[in-house]
Each structure stands twice: as C-alpha cells, then as structure tokens.
CSV table of C-alpha atoms in Angstrom, one decimal:
chain,number,residue,atom,x,y,z
T,1,MET,CA,0.0,0.0,0.0
T,2,LYS,CA,1.1,3.5,-0.6
T,3,GLN,CA,1.8,5.0,2.7
T,4,LEU,CA,1.0,8.7,3.2
T,5,ARG,CA,4.3,10.4,4.1
T,6,ILE,CA,4.1,14.1,4.8
T,7,LEU,CA,6.9,16.6,5.0
T,8,LEU,CA,5.7,19.7,6.9
T,9,ILE,CA,7.8,22.9,6.5
T,10,SER,CA,7.1,26.0,8.4
T,11,ASP,CA,9.0,28.3,10.8
T,12,SER,CA,5.8,29.0,12.6
T,13,PHE,CA,5.2,26.8,15.6
T,14,ILE,CA,1.5,27.6,15.7
T,15,LEU,CA,1.1,26.8,12.1
T,16,ARG,CA,2.9,23.4,12.4
T,17,GLU,CA,0.9,22.4,15.4
T,18,GLY,CA,-2.3,23.5,13.7
T,19,VAL,CA,-1.6,21.4,10.6
T,20,LYS,CA,-0.8,18.4,12.8
T,21,THR,CA,-4.0,18.8,14.7
T,22,LEU,CA,-6.0,18.9,11.4
T,23,LEU,CA,-4.2,15.8,10.2
T,24,SER,CA,-4.9,14.0,13.4
T,25,LEU,CA,-8.6,14.9,13.1
T,26,LEU,CA,-8.7,13.1,9.7
T,27,GLU,CA,-7.9,9.9,11.6
T,28,ARG,CA,-5.9,8.3,8.9
T,29,PRO,CA,-2.4,6.8,9.3
T,30,TYR,CA,0.5,8.9,8.1
T,31,LYS,CA,4.1,9.4,8.7
T,32,MET,CA,5.4,12.9,9.1
T,33,GLU,CA,8.7,14.8,9.3
T,34,GLU,CA,8.7,18.4,10.4
T,35,CYS,CA,11.1,21.1,9.5
T,36,GLU,CA,11.2,24.5,11.1
T,37,SER,CA,14.4,26.0,9.7
T,38,PRO,CA,14.4,28.2,6.6
T,39,THR,CA,18.0,27.1,5.9
T,40,PHE,CA,17.3,23.4,5.7
T,41,ASN,CA,18.5,21.1,3.0
T,42,PHE,CA,15.3,20.4,1.2
T,43,ASN,CA,16.7,17.8,-1.2
T,44,ARG,CA,18.3,15.8,1.6
T,45,LEU,CA,14.9,15.7,3.4
T,46,LEU,CA,13.2,14.5,0.2
T,47,THR,CA,15.7,11.7,-0.1
T,48,LYS,CA,15.4,10.7,3.5
T,49,LEU,CA,11.7,10.8,4.0
T,50,LYS,CA,10.5,10.2,0.4
T,51,PRO,CA,7.4,12.2,1.1
T,52,ASN,CA,4.5,12.1,-1.3
T,53,VAL,CA,2.9,15.2,0.2
T,54,VAL,CA,4.8,18.4,1.1
T,55,ILE,CA,2.9,20.9,3.1
T,56,ALA,CA,4.7,24.2,3.3
T,57,LYS,CA,4.5,27.8,4.2
T,58,PRO,CA,5.2,29.3,0.7
T,59,ASP,CA,8.1,31.5,1.7
T,60,MET,CA,9.9,28.5,3.1
T,61,LEU,CA,10.4,27.1,-0.4
T,62,LEU,CA,11.4,30.4,-2.0
T,63,PRO,CA,15.1,29.5,-2.3
T,64,TYR,CA,14.2,26.4,-4.3
T,65,THR,CA,13.5,27.4,-7.9
T,66,VAL,CA,12.6,23.9,-8.9
T,67,LEU,CA,10.2,21.8,-6.8
T,68,PRO,CA,11.0,18.1,-7.4
T,69,ARG,CA,7.9,16.2,-8.6
T,70,LYS,CA,9.1,12.7,-8.1
T,71,ASN,CA,10.4,11.1,-5.0
T,72,ASP,CA,13.1,8.4,-4.8
T,73,GLU,CA,10.6,5.6,-5.2
T,74,ASN,CA,9.4,7.4,-8.4
T,75,GLY,CA,6.1,8.4,-6.7
T,76,GLN,CA,4.5,11.7,-7.4
T,77,ILE,CA,5.1,14.5,-4.8
T,78,TYR,CA,2.2,16.8,-4.3
T,79,TYR,CA,2.7,20.3,-2.8
T,80,VAL,CA,0.2,21.9,-0.5
T,81,GLY,CA,0.7,25.6,0.2
T,82,LEU,CA,-0.4,27.2,3.5
T,83,THR,CA,-1.5,30.5,2.1
T,84,ASP,CA,-3.1,33.7,3.5
T,85,ASP,CA,-4.4,36.9,2.0
T,86,HIS,CA,-0.9,38.2,1.5
T,87,THR,CA,0.5,35.3,-0.4
T,88,PRO,CA,1.5,36.5,-3.9
T,89,THR,CA,-0.4,34.8,-6.7
T,90,LYS,CA,2.9,33.9,-8.4
T,91,LEU,CA,3.9,31.9,-5.3
T,92,LYS,CA,0.6,30.2,-5.1
T,93,SER,CA,0.9,28.9,-8.6
T,94,ARG,CA,3.8,26.6,-7.6
T,95,TYR,CA,1.5,24.5,-5.5
T,96,ASP,CA,-0.9,21.7,-6.4
T,97,PHE,CA,-3.2,22.6,-3.6
T,98,LEU,CA,-3.8,25.6,-1.4
T,99,LEU,CA,-4.9,25.5,2.2
T,100,PRO,CA,-5.9,29.0,3.1
T,101,ILE,CA,-5.0,29.2,6.8
T,102,GLY,CA,-7.7,31.7,7.6
T,103,GLU,CA,-10.6,29.3,6.9
T,104,ASP,CA,-12.7,27.7,9.7
T,105,LYS,CA,-12.1,24.3,11.0
T,106,THR,CA,-14.8,22.5,9.0
T,107,THR,CA,-13.6,24.0,5.7
T,108,LEU,CA,-10.0,23.3,6.5
T,109,LEU,CA,-10.8,19.7,7.2
T,110,GLN,CA,-12.9,19.3,4.0
T,111,LEU,CA,-10.1,20.9,1.9
T,112,LEU,CA,-7.4,18.8,3.5
T,113,GLU,CA,-9.4,15.5,3.1
T,114,SER,CA,-10.3,16.2,-0.5
T,115,MET,CA,-6.8,17.2,-1.5
T,116,LEU,CA,-5.2,14.2,0.2
T,117,SER,CA,-7.9,11.9,-1.4
T,118,SER,CA,-7.1,13.2,-4.8
T,119,THR,CA,-3.5,12.3,-4.3
T,120,GLY,CA,-4.6,8.7,-3.9
T,121,TYR,CA,-3.0,8.2,-0.6
T,122,LEU,CA,-6.1,8.2,1.5
T,123,ASN,CA,-8.6,6.1,-0.3
T,124,GLU,CA,-6.9,2.8,-0.5
T,125,LYS,CA,-8.3,0.0,1.5
T,126,PRO,CA,-5.9,-1.2,4.2
T,127,GLU,CA,-3.9,-4.1,2.8
T,128,SER,CA,-4.5,-7.6,4.2
T,129,ASN,CA,-1.8,-8.7,6.6
T,130,THR,CA,-2.2,-12.4,5.9
T,131,LEU,CA,0.8,-14.1,4.5
T,132,SER,CA,0.6,-15.7,1.1
T,133,GLU,CA,1.5,-19.4,0.6
T,134,ARG,CA,4.9,-18.4,-0.8
T,135,GLU,CA,5.6,-16.0,2.1
T,136,LEU,CA,4.7,-18.8,4.5
T,137,THR,CA,7.2,-21.1,2.9
T,138,ILE,CA,9.9,-18.5,2.9
T,139,LEU,CA,9.2,-17.6,6.5
T,140,LYS,CA,9.6,-21.3,7.4
T,141,TYR,CA,13.0,-21.4,5.8
T,142,ILE,CA,14.1,-18.1,7.5
T,143,ALA,CA,12.9,-19.4,10.9
T,144,LEU,CA,15.0,-22.5,10.4
T,145,GLY,CA,18.0,-20.4,10.0
T,146,ASN,CA,18.5,-20.4,6.2
T,147,THR,CA,20.3,-17.5,4.5
T,148,ASN,CA,18.8,-15.5,1.6
T,149,ASN,CA,21.1,-17.4,-0.8
T,150,GLU,CA,20.2,-20.8,0.6
T,151,ILE,CA,16.5,-20.0,0.3
T,152,ALA,CA,16.9,-18.7,-3.2
T,153,GLU,CA,18.7,-21.9,-4.3
T,154,ARG,CA,16.1,-24.2,-2.7
T,155,LEU,CA,13.2,-22.4,-4.2
T,156,PHE,CA,14.8,-21.7,-7.6
T,157,ILE,CA,14.2,-17.9,-7.3
T,158,SER,CA,16.6,-15.0,-7.2
T,159,THR,CA,18.1,-13.7,-4.0
T,160,HIS,CA,16.5,-10.4,-4.8
T,161,THR,CA,13.0,-12.0,-4.8
T,162,VAL,CA,13.7,-13.6,-1.5
T,163,MET,CA,14.6,-10.2,-0.1
T,164,THR,CA,11.4,-8.7,-1.4
T,165,HIS,CA,9.4,-11.5,0.2
T,166,ARG,CA,11.3,-10.9,3.5
T,167,LYS,CA,10.5,-7.2,3.5
T,168,ASN,CA,6.8,-8.0,2.9
T,169,ILE,CA,6.8,-10.6,5.7
T,170,THR,CA,8.3,-8.2,8.1
T,171,ARG,CA,5.9,-5.5,7.2
T,172,LYS,CA,2.9,-7.6,7.4
T,173,LEU,CA,3.8,-9.2,10.7
T,174,GLY,CA,5.5,-6.3,12.4
T,175,ILE,CA,8.4,-8.5,13.3
T,176,LYS,CA,11.9,-7.3,12.3
T,177,THR,CA,14.4,-9.8,13.6
T,178,VAL,CA,15.1,-13.3,12.5
T,179,SER,CA,14.8,-14.7,16.0
T,180,GLY,CA,11.5,-12.8,16.3
T,181,LEU,CA,10.3,-14.5,13.1
T,182,THR,CA,11.4,-17.8,14.4
T,183,VAL,CA,9.3,-17.3,17.5
T,184,TYR,CA,6.3,-16.4,15.3
T,185,ALA,CA,6.8,-19.5,13.2
T,186,ILE,CA,6.8,-21.8,16.3
T,187,LEU,CA,3.8,-20.1,17.9
T,188,ASN,CA,1.9,-20.6,14.6
T,189,LYS,CA,3.1,-24.2,14.3
T,190,LEU,CA,4.9,-23.5,11.0
T,191,ILE,CA,7.9,-25.2,12.5
T,192,LYS,CA,8.4,-27.4,15.5
T,193,VAL,CA,10.7,-26.6,18.4
T,194,GLU,CA,12.4,-30.0,17.8
T,195,GLU,CA,13.4,-29.0,14.3
T,196,LEU,CA,15.2,-26.0,15.7
T,197,GLN,CA,17.0,-28.0,18.3
T,198,VAL,CA,18.3,-30.3,15.6
T,199,ILE,CA,19.8,-27.3,13.9
T,200,LYS,CA,21.3,-26.0,17.0
T,201,GLN,CA,23.0,-29.3,17.6
T,202,GLU,CA,24.2,-29.5,14.0
T,203,ASN,CA,25.7,-26.0,14.4
T,204,LYS,CA,27.6,-27.1,17.5
A,1,MET,CA,5.4,21.6,30.7
A,2,HIS,CA,9.0,21.5,31.6
A,3,ILE,CA,10.3,20.7,35.1
A,4,HIS,CA,12.0,23.7,36.7
A,5,LYS,CA,13.8,24.2,40.0
A,6,ASP,CA,11.0,25.9,41.9
A,7,LEU,CA,8.5,23.0,41.4
A,8,LYS,CA,7.8,20.9,44.4
A,9,MET,CA,9.5,17.5,44.1
A,10,ALA,CA,6.2,15.9,45.1
A,11,ASP,CA,4.4,17.7,42.2
A,12,VAL,CA,7.0,16.5,39.8
A,13,ILE,CA,6.1,12.9,40.7
A,14,HIS,CA,2.4,13.6,40.5
A,15,LEU,CA,3.1,15.1,37.0
A,16,ASN,CA,5.0,12.1,35.8
A,17,HIS,CA,5.5,9.1,38.0
A,18,HIS,CA,7.7,7.4,35.3
A,19,LEU,CA,10.4,9.7,36.7
A,20,LEU,CA,10.6,7.6,39.8
A,21,PRO,CA,13.4,5.3,38.7
A,22,VAL,CA,15.3,8.3,37.3
A,23,ILE,CA,15.1,10.0,40.7
A,24,ASN,CA,16.2,6.7,42.4
A,25,ARG,CA,19.3,6.7,40.2
A,26,PHE,CA,20.4,10.0,41.7
A,27,GLY,CA,20.0,8.4,45.2
A,28,ILE,CA,17.0,10.5,46.1
A,29,GLN,CA,14.5,8.8,48.5
A,30,LEU,CA,10.8,9.5,48.8
A,31,GLY,CA,9.4,11.7,51.6
A,32,PHE,CA,10.2,15.1,50.0
A,33,GLY,CA,7.6,17.0,52.0
A,34,ASP,CA,7.2,20.3,50.4
A,35,ASN,CA,10.7,20.6,49.2
A,36,SER,CA,11.3,22.1,45.8
A,37,VAL,CA,13.5,20.4,43.2
A,38,GLU,CA,16.2,22.9,44.0
A,39,GLU,CA,16.0,22.1,47.8
A,40,VAL,CA,16.1,18.4,47.2
A,41,CYS,CA,19.2,18.8,45.0
A,42,GLN,CA,20.9,20.8,47.7
A,43,ASN,CA,20.0,18.2,50.4
A,44,TYR,CA,21.6,15.5,48.3
A,45,GLY,CA,24.5,17.5,47.0
A,46,LEU,CA,23.4,17.2,43.4
A,47,ASN,CA,24.1,19.5,40.5
A,48,LEU,CA,20.7,21.1,40.0
A,49,ASP,CA,21.1,22.0,36.3
A,50,PHE,CA,22.3,18.5,35.4
A,51,PHE,CA,19.4,17.0,37.4
A,52,LEU,CA,16.9,19.2,35.5
A,53,GLU,CA,18.3,18.3,32.1
A,54,ILE,CA,18.1,14.6,32.8
A,55,LEU,CA,14.6,14.9,34.2
A,56,ASN,CA,13.4,17.0,31.3
A,57,THR,CA,14.9,14.8,28.5
A,58,PHE,CA,13.1,11.9,30.2
A,59,HIS,CA,9.9,13.7,30.8
A,60,ASP,CA,9.6,15.1,27.3
A,61,PRO,CA,11.1,13.1,24.4
A,62,THR,CA,11.1,16.2,22.2
A,63,TYR,CA,13.1,18.2,24.8
A,64,PHE,CA,16.4,19.2,23.5
A,65,PRO,CA,19.1,20.0,26.0
A,66,LEU,CA,21.2,22.7,24.5
A,67,ALA,CA,21.9,25.8,26.6
A,68,ASN,CA,23.6,24.2,29.6
A,69,LEU,CA,25.4,21.5,27.8
A,70,GLN,CA,28.9,22.7,28.3
A,71,LYS,CA,28.6,23.0,32.0
A,72,PHE,CA,28.5,19.3,32.6
A,73,SER,CA,31.5,17.1,33.0
A,74,ALA,CA,31.7,13.8,31.1
A,75,LYS,CA,32.3,12.1,34.4
A,76,MET,CA,29.0,13.4,35.8
A,77,LEU,CA,27.1,12.2,32.8
A,78,ILE,CA,28.8,8.8,32.7
A,79,ASP,CA,28.1,8.2,36.4
A,80,TYR,CA,24.5,8.6,35.5
A,81,LEU,CA,24.6,6.5,32.4
A,82,GLN,CA,26.3,3.7,34.3
A,83,LYS,CA,23.7,3.8,37.0
A,84,THR,CA,21.0,3.3,34.3
A,85,HIS,CA,23.0,0.3,33.0
A,86,GLN,CA,23.0,-1.0,36.5
A,87,TYR,CA,19.3,-0.5,36.7
A,88,TYR,CA,18.7,-2.5,33.6
A,89,LEU,CA,20.9,-5.4,34.5
A,90,GLU,CA,20.2,-5.6,38.2
A,91,GLU,CA,16.5,-4.7,38.3
A,92,LYS,CA,14.6,-4.4,35.1
A,93,ILE,CA,15.9,-7.5,33.2
A,94,PRO,CA,15.8,-9.9,36.2
A,95,GLU,CA,12.3,-8.6,37.0
A,96,ILE,CA,11.0,-9.4,33.5
A,97,GLU,CA,12.8,-12.8,33.4
A,98,ASN,CA,11.2,-13.7,36.8
A,99,ARG,CA,7.8,-12.8,35.5
A,100,ILE,CA,8.2,-15.0,32.5
A,101,GLN,CA,9.6,-17.8,34.6
A,102,HIS,CA,6.6,-17.6,37.0
A,103,LEU,CA,4.3,-17.8,34.1
A,104,ILE,CA,6.1,-20.9,32.8
A,105,GLU,CA,5.8,-22.6,36.1
A,106,ASP,CA,2.1,-21.6,36.6
A,107,VAL,CA,0.8,-22.5,33.1
A,108,ALA,CA,2.1,-25.9,32.4
A,109,PHE,CA,0.0,-26.6,29.3
A,110,GLU,CA,1.5,-23.6,27.5
A,111,ALA,CA,5.0,-24.2,28.8
A,112,GLN,CA,6.6,-25.0,25.5
A,113,HIS,CA,5.4,-21.8,23.9
A,114,LEU,CA,6.4,-19.8,26.9
A,115,GLN,CA,9.8,-21.4,26.9
A,116,VAL,CA,10.3,-20.2,23.3
A,117,LEU,CA,9.4,-16.7,24.5
A,118,MET,CA,11.8,-17.0,27.3
A,119,ASP,CA,14.6,-18.2,25.0
A,120,PHE,CA,14.0,-15.1,22.9
A,121,PHE,CA,14.1,-12.9,25.9
A,122,ILE,CA,17.4,-14.4,27.0
A,123,ASN,CA,18.7,-13.9,23.6
A,124,TYR,CA,17.7,-10.3,23.8
A,125,LYS,CA,19.2,-10.0,27.2
A,126,ASN,CA,22.6,-11.3,26.1
A,127,GLU,CA,22.7,-8.8,23.2
A,128,LEU,CA,21.8,-5.9,25.6
A,129,ILE,CA,24.5,-7.0,27.9
A,130,SER,CA,27.2,-7.1,25.2
A,131,HIS,CA,26.0,-3.7,24.0
A,132,ILE,CA,26.3,-2.3,27.5
A,133,ASN,CA,29.7,-3.9,28.0
A,134,SER,CA,31.1,-2.4,24.8
A,135,GLU,CA,30.0,1.1,26.0
A,136,GLU,CA,31.5,0.6,29.4
A,137,GLU,CA,34.7,-0.9,28.1
A,138,ARG,CA,35.3,1.4,25.1
A,139,VAL,CA,33.2,4.5,25.0
A,140,TYR,CA,33.1,5.6,28.6
A,141,PRO,CA,36.8,5.1,29.4
A,142,TYR,CA,37.7,7.0,26.3
A,143,ALA,CA,35.5,10.0,27.3
A,144,LEU,CA,36.9,10.0,30.8
A,145,ALA,CA,40.5,9.7,29.6
A,146,LEU,CA,39.9,12.7,27.3
A,147,GLU,CA,38.5,14.7,30.1
A,148,ARG,CA,41.4,14.0,32.4
A,149,LYS,CA,43.9,14.7,29.7
A,150,LEU,CA,42.4,18.1,29.1
A,151,SER,CA,42.3,19.0,32.8
A,152,GLY,CA,45.9,17.8,33.2
A,153,LYS,CA,45.1,15.0,35.6
A,154,VAL,CA,46.2,12.1,33.4
A,155,HIS,CA,45.9,8.5,34.8
A,156,ILE,CA,48.6,6.0,33.9
A,157,ASP,CA,46.3,4.2,31.5
A,158,ASP,CA,44.9,7.3,29.8
A,159,GLU,CA,47.7,7.7,27.2
A,160,LEU,CA,47.2,4.1,26.2
A,161,ILE,CA,43.4,4.6,25.8
A,162,LEU,CA,43.9,7.8,23.8
A,163,SER,CA,46.6,6.3,21.7
A,164,ARG,CA,44.2,3.8,20.2
A,165,ASN,CA,42.9,6.3,17.7
A,166,TYR,CA,39.4,5.8,18.9
A,167,SER,CA,36.9,8.5,18.0
A,168,ILE,CA,33.4,9.1,19.2
A,169,ARG,CA,32.3,9.0,15.5
A,170,LEU,CA,33.0,5.3,15.6
A,171,TYR,CA,30.4,5.0,18.2
A,172,GLU,CA,27.8,4.3,15.7
A,173,GLU,CA,24.2,3.4,16.4
A,174,ASP,CA,24.5,-0.3,16.9
A,175,HIS,CA,21.5,0.0,19.2
A,176,ASP,CA,19.5,-1.1,16.2
A,177,ASP,CA,19.2,-4.8,16.5
A,178,VAL,CA,18.7,-4.7,20.3
A,179,GLU,CA,15.9,-2.2,19.8
A,180,SER,CA,14.3,-4.4,17.1
A,181,LYS,CA,14.3,-7.4,19.3
A,182,LEU,CA,12.5,-5.6,22.1
A,183,PHE,CA,10.0,-4.3,19.6
A,184,ASP,CA,9.5,-7.9,18.2
A,185,LEU,CA,9.0,-9.3,21.7
A,186,LYS,CA,6.2,-6.8,22.5
A,187,ASN,CA,4.5,-7.5,19.2
A,188,ILE,CA,4.7,-11.2,19.5
A,189,ILE,CA,3.0,-11.1,22.9
A,190,ILE,CA,0.5,-8.5,21.8
A,191,LYS,CA,-0.4,-9.9,18.4
A,192,TYR,CA,0.6,-13.5,18.1
A,193,PHE,CA,0.6,-15.4,21.4
A,194,PRO,CA,-2.0,-18.2,21.0
A,195,SER,CA,-3.5,-17.5,24.3
A,196,PRO,CA,-5.6,-19.9,26.3
A,197,ILE,CA,-3.7,-18.2,29.1
A,198,GLU,CA,-5.6,-15.5,30.8
A,199,SER,CA,-4.1,-12.6,29.0
A,200,SER,CA,-4.1,-10.3,31.9
A,201,ARG,CA,-1.1,-12.4,33.1
A,202,PHE,CA,0.8,-10.8,30.3
A,203,ASN,CA,-0.1,-7.3,31.3
A,204,SER,CA,2.6,-6.9,33.9
A,205,ILE,CA,5.2,-8.3,31.5
A,206,LEU,CA,4.1,-6.0,28.7
A,207,HIS,CA,4.1,-3.1,31.1
A,208,GLU,CA,7.7,-3.9,32.1
A,209,LEU,CA,8.7,-4.2,28.5
A,210,PHE,CA,7.2,-0.8,27.6
A,211,GLU,CA,8.9,0.8,30.6
A,212,LEU,CA,12.2,-0.8,29.7
A,213,GLU,CA,11.9,0.4,26.1
A,214,ASN,CA,11.1,3.9,27.2
A,215,ASP,CA,14.0,4.0,29.6
A,216,LEU,CA,16.4,2.6,26.9
A,217,ASN,CA,15.2,5.2,24.4
A,218,ASN,CA,15.9,7.9,26.9
A,219,HIS,CA,19.3,6.5,27.7
A,220,GLY,CA,20.2,6.5,24.0
A,221,HIS,CA,18.8,10.0,23.7
A,222,ILE,CA,21.0,11.3,26.5
A,223,GLU,CA,24.0,9.6,24.9
A,224,ASP,CA,23.3,11.1,21.5
A,225,LEU,CA,22.3,14.6,22.6
A,226,ILE,CA,24.6,15.2,25.6
A,227,LEU,CA,27.5,12.8,25.7
A,228,VAL,CA,28.4,12.7,22.1
A,229,PRO,CA,28.5,16.6,21.8
A,230,ILE,CA,30.6,16.8,25.0
A,231,VAL,CA,33.1,14.3,23.7
A,232,GLU,CA,33.2,15.9,20.3
A,233,LYS,CA,34.1,19.2,21.9
A,234,MET,CA,36.9,17.6,23.9
A,235,GLU,CA,38.3,15.9,20.8
A,236,LYS,CA,38.4,19.3,19.1
A,237,GLU,CA,40.1,20.9,22.1
A,238,LEU,CA,42.7,18.1,22.2
A,239,ALA,CA,43.4,18.4,18.5
A,240,GLU,CA,43.9,22.1,18.8
A,241,LEU,CA,46.3,21.6,21.8
A,242,SER,CA,48.4,19.1,19.9
A,243,ASP,CA,48.5,21.4,16.9
A,244,LYS,CA,50.1,24.1,19.0
A,245,VAL,CA,52.8,21.8,20.4
C-alpha cells in the first residue's frame, strides 16, 4: 500500500501544530517529518523521508526554484501551500493545492481531506496482513536459519526475490528480527521446536 | 510543561510518575515533604542543572538540552549512564525474566510456547549485555580519559586509551538490533501469542517491556544529545592543543 508520508515545512510553531491537529482529526495513518528552519536542506529531506505530500508555508520554499515532482521511489510528490491573503499569486501557482489558513475548522478539514484523497494516498483499503503461501514457505526457511542465498537456491528464485518477500513478511507481521520471526513460526506451528534443536546441535 | 527548579518535588512525581526510577538513580529517596526540586538537590549535594536536564529529557522526548550542555563534565554524565545500565541489569531485566519464569511454572500446558518466548528474551538480554559492555569498556573510558587529559590529571592508562585512535564518531548506532528485538518481543505477545492463558497475566510483562523500552530510548537520547557533543568538543580541544605543540 502507498503510505502517506508528509513533510511539513514552516517556521511558525503555531502553524505546524495547527496542521498536525488537522491531520490527526482526519484519523488516517500517516508518517510525518517536520522542518522549522528556513535554511534546511530540502533535497536531503526529500531523499530521507521520500514524502508524497509536502505541506509548506510558501516563503519556506522560495530558495528552491525547482520543486521536485518525483520522490526516490518514483512516486508523485504533491505540494500543499499554506496560504493567506498576503501570499502573492505567483507563489501560489507553484502549489498543487492551497490551504488558506484563515478558513474555519470544517472548511479546512474538508479541503485537506479532499486534496489528500485526490493524491490517492487516503482512499486505499488497508492491505491484508495475511501471509501468502509463498511467504509462509519462505518464513519457514528463515525461521529454520537459512540465509537468503540458501532459500533462493532451494526455491529456484533469485536472492532479490527472497529479499522482497522478507520485506513484505516483516511489514505484514510487524516483526523485524530473524529470532522474532522464528518465535512467530513456532507459535503458529509452522515449524516445531524440535526442528530448531536439531539445527542448534548441528551447528555445534 | 518543563520541570524547573521551583516546582515541588512531590508535584514532579504527580506530574509524571515514570520519573521515579530516574530519581532513584540519583540516590533520592521519597518523603520530599514540600521541598522544591532545588532544595532536594541541595540536600543530596546534586548538580541542579544537570538533574533538571536529565529529568526533562526523560519527561519530554522532544526536549532538546542545549543551553547548559557545556557545564557538565563527562564524568557526571557517565556516572548517571552507568547507573542506568545497572538498573537494567540488576532490576529491570531480572524482573522481566522472573515474571516470564513464573508464568512458565504456573501455566504448564503452554509451557513450551512460553519457553520459546523465554529463549527469545534471554537472547535479547545477552545482546543488551554485550552492547552495555562495549559502552562501558570502550566509549566511557575513552571519554573519561579525554576529560582527564584536558584537565591535566592524566591517569597511567589514559595515554594508552587515547593512543588507540578511537573517536566518538566510531560510536555508531549499533542499538539497532537490540531495539528491534524488544519491539518484536512486544509485538509477538500483543499480536501473536496463541492464548488460552488469561491474557491479563501478560499485562505486567508487557508493562515492564514498555517501561524498559522507554528508559532505553531515553538512555540513547542522552548519549546522542549530551554525551556525544561533549566528547566531540573535547576531541576538538585536544586536537587544537596538539596542533600548537
């Protein structure tokens, strides 16, 4: 699933807190990085966070003549400008969406929801967290202590594919370490404790 | 709200009781009466500013200690960090281990699964211990040697430690895997334990794990935000000194 990742740029504390409050009222999951300094390195932040939505006070992005439209994962980056009556039209035109900060709460919420929806990051159904047959097989091999290469050889797939499966397994289960995955596999009867002990002894 | 010197110590605890173990580490005992933070520090002969910085970084994860940084000695800081290590090794970890052990003894029919959980925890414990050891054997002695060197009170071993070309930059974040294991352990219990066991029995274990995680985060935070800058500053001073010679 495409995760909503927001980069919030404003030197105004009140404005940042306000945007965060609005976002939390939408009750959708998102990841956010904040930036308050006008001298920040915009491109570095883009690489680090890979945001798909940048919400900014327009003067903060003035030093950057070009606003990158693609993030590292080749996803579209949308720009939301926090505008007021004094924001010059020329500045406004750089943004995909405008959020006039003088509006009332209901309007702001509607605007924010509709602009985030049109980016495609809000509407998607939450992905199922059940493991596929293939993932279960690979999980079993991981739990039994096989390396990526060994798994690749046994299943006649590339190491790269194994790694992709691993990433998905970790994401779906919320378990990051190999020993954590092993515990999961035992608790779910994918492998038996005895099988593990055999391996331990072999290793000795 | 930040904690400041004029607050009553009792109110600080009412505000955030998670600070209790932190206060313990400074040797402060309960029964503050109406004493303010400042008065308590005086009674115990503690450095007020340092105490406040530590309390505030713990109290508010977004708190950034900056202004008073230079005032603290590495020794003061490391004394505190070592006490937190002690707290993990002597109190928190045995406490959690005990609780899991009790559960294993009480719930015979799930014993095998619980044992797997225990093995995982032991595994985690060993990693935490080796992480702690590497800090106590390499990072802290190096920082202390630097400090003594700069103040002209060199110990016999200091030259040796400093001659190893160690630098605080090498002190990379190898907290990573230790952190992930703790995260996994919580998630396994919360999401995946096939539980005919009355799950309230897990509450206290989970509670302890959350507390430990929180404390470890703060510990790492203090190392990154206070210790590392102090050491970097000393490294610079030492380099400037040797340039002059």
